Amino acid sequence: EVGACLIASDLAPVPPSAMSMNGADFGSLLVQWQEHLGEEFETVKYTPLRMQSSSLAVRDQVDRFLAFKGRPSDGEAGLGSHQGSGQGSVVGHTAASCLSVARREALRRVLLALSTWSRRLGFNPDFAQLCSAIAALPMSERYVFLFSMALYKRLGMEDYYEKHNGWLEQDVADVLRDVESLRPSLVEAFRALGCACRLRELIETLLTTMLAEGLCRPERASSEFLPLLHRLIIGSKSLKDSLADRRWILRHVVVCTLCRHHALFESAGNADLLGEACNDFHRNMRVDAELLQLVDARIDAEEYAGFFGTATSLMCLTTTWLTWHHMGAAAALANSTTIGASLSMIGTTASVIASGRLGSMFGIRSACAAVDALLSPSESS
């Protein structure tokens, strides 16, 4: 057990090379996560919740999710061994079917305990996807519960699963706006084929499952899911910070993931191929060094778009001055289209300068260049 003290939320991210499932590397991550999530670890105990009984309806939902044909034993079986009991996995339609039988039995107890911890949550298949991904990591059953519960609280996921107060729709809109700022061709690829709703559905799934749906297989847990899980945990804000945007880090990771895979969607020539691309994305979402660099850069999408908008404004302002200086006022006024566009850009530039944002926009120039390099089509898988 760790105390209630927290460490800073802006810790330097662990490099991909350190994301090992073995030895001291993973152990040090667990310690770091416990310290960061200290208040949740201190206030919630797993054993008493595990001993409480869940409703029959919730038990049936959990069993169907885990693809159990019969009820497993409620006896204790830890998740410490990555291979569990060594038995083969039952083929099912959920992410949890990739786990061994013993690990799914332990995951069942975790999901039932979570339904007891929050009666309003009950069983939610999207959240269960995240729990399945965490269960694929070599940690105890208790830690699977605590880390799942802590992320649920830290990221305010009750807005998605319990309250249905419109926050999910707002987050989808925010992600869509940021993706369009960073990679407009990706959004246009869906719109041009009349599949804009498909992109919104894709974003919604990534948000509600916290990107776990495509990364929960045990063989990909260390290289794919663990780096993103680390960034979600370390990027989460304390519940004591009442003004924090709880899901900013989740939305940011979703934006970066979609932009990094832009070539997969942009290469689709028709709606059927785009649908196949979305399915392929769910099955084969990759987390490479470029994606992690993009996440760690933490570029504000509005500033990214604003930087290039300001640069364009200044270029048009220069063009207008050269036109008036070299061609004369009469000749310049004759070209009403050029002057009209230039005057519009002058107004935009003036407003940016007046708001004091010009310096900050040029301050992110190098970061924007790095983003462009990371999103280069030649580098995308």
PDB file of C-alpha atoms in Angstrom, residues 37 70 78 102 113 142 155 174 189 217 230 259 288 290 295 317 330 339 380:
ATOM      1  CA  LEU A  37      -2.585   7.086  -8.180  1.00  0.00           C
ATOM      2  CA  GLY A  70     -20.294 -22.430 -17.790  1.00  0.00           C
ATOM      3  CA  GLY A  78      -3.826 -14.692  -9.305  1.00  0.00           C
ATOM      4  CA  ALA A 102      -7.247 -18.906 -15.507  1.00  0.00           C
ATOM      5  CA  ALA A 113     -15.956  -6.347  -8.014  1.00  0.00           C
ATOM      6  CA  ARG A 142      -5.769  -6.863  -7.155  1.00  0.00           C
ATOM      7  CA  LEU A 155     -10.466  10.254 -16.404  1.00  0.00           C
ATOM      8  CA  ASP A 174     -13.296  17.846 -29.918  1.00  0.00           C
ATOM      9  CA  ALA A 189     -11.227  10.988 -46.888  1.00  0.00           C
ATOM     10  CA  ARG A 217      -3.777  -9.308 -26.922  1.00  0.00           C
ATOM     11  CA  HIS A 230       1.714   4.594 -18.970  1.00  0.00           C
ATOM     12  CA  CYS A 259      -3.291  10.916 -37.286  1.00  0.00           C
ATOM     13  CA  ASP A 288       5.454   2.756 -32.774  1.00  0.00           C
ATOM     14  CA  GLU A 290       6.707   7.939 -34.003  1.00  0.00           C
ATOM     15  CA  VAL A 295       1.888  11.925 -27.999  1.00  0.00           C
ATOM     16  CA  LEU A 317       0.535  41.088 -45.912  1.00  0.00           C
ATOM     17  CA  ALA A 330      -4.112  52.157 -59.359  1.00  0.00           C
ATOM     18  CA  ILE A 339      -6.467  43.015 -52.538  1.00  0.00           C
ATOM     19  CA  SER A 380       3.244   5.775 -41.877  1.00  0.00           C
TER      20      SER A 380
END
